[in-house]
Coordinates of C-alpha atoms in Angstrom, one line a residue:
M1 CA 28.4 9.4 62.9
K2 CA 28.2 11.3 59.9
A3 CA 31.4 10.3 57.5
V4 CA 32.9 12.9 54.5
R5 CA 34.7 12.0 51.5
Q6 CA 35.5 15.6 51.4
M7 CA 36.7 18.9 53.1
I8 CA 36.5 22.5 53.3
V9 CA 38.9 23.9 54.9
G10 CA 38.3 27.4 56.6
C11 CA 41.8 27.8 55.2
A12 CA 42.7 23.8 54.2
A13 CA 42.1 20.3 54.6
L14 CA 45.0 18.2 53.8
G15 CA 47.9 16.2 53.7
M16 CA 49.6 12.6 52.5
L17 CA 53.5 11.0 52.3
V18 CA 54.9 8.3 49.7
A19 CA 58.6 7.5 50.8
A20 CA 61.3 5.9 48.9
A21 CA 64.2 4.5 51.0
S22 CA 65.8 3.0 47.8
P23 CA 64.4 1.8 44.3
S24 CA 63.8 -0.9 45.0
F25 CA 61.7 -0.3 48.4
A26 CA 58.9 2.6 48.8
R27 CA 56.8 3.0 51.7
P28 CA 52.3 3.5 50.8
V29 CA 51.7 6.2 49.8
D30 CA 50.1 8.4 52.4
Q31 CA 46.5 10.2 51.6
W32 CA 44.0 12.1 52.7
S33 CA 40.5 12.1 50.5
M34 CA 39.0 14.5 53.9
K35 CA 35.4 11.2 55.3
V36 CA 35.7 12.8 58.4
V37 CA 34.6 10.9 61.0
D38 CA 33.8 13.3 63.9
G39 CA 36.4 15.3 63.8
S40 CA 39.1 13.0 62.0
T41 CA 40.2 11.2 59.0
S42 CA 42.4 7.5 58.1
N43 CA 45.1 8.3 56.1
L44 CA 44.7 5.0 53.6
A45 CA 47.9 5.0 53.3
D46 CA 48.1 3.3 57.2
G47 CA 45.2 3.9 58.2
S48 CA 47.0 6.2 61.2
A49 CA 44.2 9.6 61.6
M50 CA 45.1 13.7 60.4
T51 CA 42.8 14.3 63.0
F52 CA 41.1 18.3 62.3
F53 CA 40.3 21.3 65.2
G54 CA 38.5 24.4 64.7
T55 CA 34.8 24.7 63.4
W56 CA 33.4 23.6 60.4
R57 CA 30.3 22.4 58.8
N58 CA 29.5 20.1 55.5
I59 CA 28.6 21.5 52.3
P60 CA 28.1 19.4 48.9
G61 CA 31.0 17.6 47.5
L62 CA 33.1 17.7 44.2
V63 CA 32.1 14.4 43.6
G64 CA 29.0 13.0 43.0
G65 CA 26.2 12.9 45.8
A66 CA 29.8 13.4 48.7
V67 CA 30.3 15.9 51.9
Q68 CA 33.0 18.1 52.7
F69 CA 34.2 19.4 55.3
Q70 CA 34.3 23.2 55.9
F71 CA 35.8 25.4 58.9
N72 CA 33.7 28.2 59.8
G73 CA 36.3 30.3 61.8
E74 CA 39.9 30.9 62.1
P75 CA 41.8 28.9 63.3
S76 CA 40.8 26.2 61.5
Y77 CA 43.2 23.4 61.0
G78 CA 44.4 19.0 60.6
V79 CA 47.7 17.7 61.7
G80 CA 48.9 13.6 60.4
R81 CA 49.3 12.0 62.9
G82 CA 52.4 10.0 61.9
T83 CA 54.0 12.4 60.0
R84 CA 56.4 13.7 62.0
R85 CA 58.9 11.2 60.8
H86 CA 58.0 12.1 57.2
N87 CA 60.9 13.8 55.5
P88 CA 62.4 13.7 52.0
A89 CA 65.7 14.2 52.7
A90 CA 67.8 14.7 49.9
R91 CA 65.3 12.5 47.9
N92 CA 62.1 13.1 45.6
F93 CA 59.0 14.7 47.0
A94 CA 55.6 15.8 45.8
F95 CA 52.7 17.9 47.7
S96 CA 49.4 18.1 46.1
E97 CA 46.5 19.3 47.0
T98 CA 43.2 20.1 45.3
F99 CA 41.3 22.4 46.3
T100 CA 39.0 26.0 46.3
S101 CA 39.9 29.5 47.6
K102 CA 38.2 32.8 48.8
P103 CA 38.8 35.5 47.9
I104 CA 43.1 36.4 48.9
P105 CA 43.3 39.8 51.2
S106 CA 45.9 41.8 50.2
G107 CA 49.6 41.0 52.2
Y108 CA 47.8 37.7 53.4
S109 CA 49.1 34.2 52.2
G110 CA 46.7 32.0 52.9
N111 CA 48.6 28.0 54.1
L112 CA 47.0 24.9 51.6
M113 CA 49.7 22.4 53.1
Q114 CA 52.7 22.3 54.9
K115 CA 55.4 20.0 56.5
G116 CA 57.8 22.6 58.6
Y117 CA 57.9 26.2 59.6
F118 CA 60.0 28.8 58.1
N119 CA 62.9 29.2 60.2
D120 CA 62.9 25.5 60.8
P121 CA 65.5 23.6 59.3
G122 CA 64.0 22.3 56.5
Q123 CA 60.5 23.3 55.0
I124 CA 57.8 22.2 51.6
K125 CA 54.6 24.6 52.3
L126 CA 52.1 24.6 49.5
Q127 CA 50.3 28.2 50.6
L128 CA 47.8 30.6 48.7
V129 CA 48.9 34.2 48.0
P130 CA 47.2 37.8 46.6
A131 CA 49.5 38.5 43.6
N132 CA 48.4 38.9 40.0
G133 CA 44.8 37.8 41.0
G134 CA 45.4 35.0 43.7
T135 CA 47.8 32.3 42.9
V136 CA 49.6 29.1 44.8
E137 CA 53.2 29.6 45.5
C138 CA 55.2 26.5 46.9
R139 CA 58.3 27.4 49.5
I140 CA 61.2 24.9 49.7
K141 CA 63.7 24.5 52.0
G142 CA 67.1 22.8 52.8
T143 CA 70.9 22.6 53.9
A144 CA 71.7 24.6 51.0
G145 CA 68.6 27.7 51.6
A146 CA 65.5 28.3 50.2
R147 CA 63.5 29.4 47.0
T148 CA 59.6 29.9 45.9
V149 CA 58.6 29.0 43.0
H150 CA 54.9 31.1 41.9
S151 CA 53.0 29.1 39.5
P152 CA 51.3 32.5 37.1
V153 CA 47.9 30.4 37.1
I154 CA 46.2 32.6 38.3
V155 CA 42.6 30.1 41.9
D156 CA 40.5 33.1 43.5
D157 CA 38.2 32.1 41.1
G158 CA 36.2 29.4 43.8
R159 CA 36.8 27.1 41.5
W160 CA 38.3 24.1 41.4
H161 CA 42.3 23.7 41.1
T162 CA 44.7 21.1 41.4
A163 CA 48.8 22.9 42.7
T164 CA 51.3 20.1 43.2
C165 CA 55.4 21.4 44.6
F166 CA 58.2 18.8 43.8
R167 CA 61.6 18.4 43.7
Q168 CA 62.9 16.6 41.0
S169 CA 66.4 15.7 41.1
D170 CA 68.0 19.0 40.7
W171 CA 65.2 21.0 39.7
V172 CA 62.3 22.4 42.6
G173 CA 58.9 23.2 41.3
L174 CA 54.8 23.8 41.1
T175 CA 52.8 22.6 38.4
V176 CA 49.0 24.0 39.1
D177 CA 46.1 22.8 36.6
A178 CA 48.6 22.0 34.2
V179 CA 50.9 25.1 34.6
T180 CA 54.1 24.0 35.5
K181 CA 56.9 26.4 37.2
K182 CA 60.2 25.1 37.4
L183 CA 63.3 26.1 39.1
H184 CA 67.1 24.4 38.2
W185 CA 68.5 24.0 41.7
S186 CA 69.3 21.9 45.1
P187 CA 67.2 22.0 47.7
G188 CA 70.1 19.5 49.8
R189 CA 68.8 17.9 52.7
I190 CA 64.6 18.9 54.0
S191 CA 64.6 17.7 58.0
N192 CA 62.2 19.0 60.2
N193 CA 60.5 17.1 63.1
R194 CA 57.3 19.2 62.3
T195 CA 53.7 17.1 61.1
V196 CA 51.7 17.2 57.9
R197 CA 49.0 20.6 58.1
V198 CA 46.5 21.4 56.1
G199 CA 44.8 24.8 56.0
N200 CA 46.8 26.4 59.1
K201 CA 50.0 26.0 60.9
N202 CA 49.0 25.6 64.4
D203 CA 45.9 27.6 66.2
A204 CA 47.1 30.0 67.2
A205 CA 44.9 33.0 66.7
D206 CA 48.0 35.9 66.2
E207 CA 49.7 34.0 63.5
S208 CA 46.8 33.0 61.6
D209 CA 47.9 32.1 58.5
Q210 CA 44.2 30.5 56.9
H211 CA 43.3 28.7 53.9
F212 CA 39.8 29.8 53.1
G213 CA 37.6 27.6 50.7
A214 CA 37.5 23.7 50.1
V215 CA 40.2 20.9 50.2
D216 CA 38.7 17.4 48.1
C217 CA 41.8 15.5 49.5
S218 CA 45.6 16.0 49.3
V219 CA 48.8 13.5 49.2
Y220 CA 52.6 14.3 50.0
T221 CA 54.4 11.1 48.5
I222 CA 58.8 10.0 48.6
Q223 CA 60.2 8.6 45.7
G224 CA 61.8 8.0 42.4
A225 CA 58.6 9.7 41.0
A226 CA 57.3 11.7 43.2
R227 CA 55.8 13.6 40.6
R228 CA 54.1 11.5 38.9
Q229 CA 52.3 9.8 41.5
A230 CA 50.9 12.3 43.0
L231 CA 49.0 13.4 40.0
A232 CA 48.0 10.1 39.4
R233 CA 45.9 10.3 42.3
V234 CA 44.4 13.7 43.0
P235 CA 41.4 14.4 43.3
C236 CA 41.0 11.9 45.3

């Protein structure tokens, strides 16, 4: 079967995770670098599958002669098996993804990576929006409410970009291509029973939040130095 090193998601590709219960214990960082075989790729932390749904094709990749994976229609998305219980609660976390984006229609948002839905008690979501020429937002929801951090960096240009949504103690923020926006706010505890998803939230055509573009890799880490750890891993 043909292995794919990188992947383009008709909106997305995938996610990654690290959890730390205390300074003396850290769960291995979960990471999907888009080496896809038969519609799935493995989490580098534990070998669990990220399974992709939808229609796709292979295109030239970001690094060397590697191949990317591109979804051709919506709804298309990836599901990180085994990540349902990977909740940050009150700990630091970071979502990070390297991606490209096709033009973002007015009034539309494309999901890069998420854990949790809008109405769930907790959510972390990286999404593309048409504001200011095509930019990235990070929505974080916990027991203390919800906030959205907006980046000024334009990403609707077909080039490679890296976005990292994070919590750092009593701050939340978003770093896009080394430009960071932060908000002094604590979300409380963040938990939900959803898996990590890349490119779209589900297969309901009337609820599509498709990301049309490419994904090099995705990372989701939970630990004290989460933002730094995630940025050190992307691009994969």
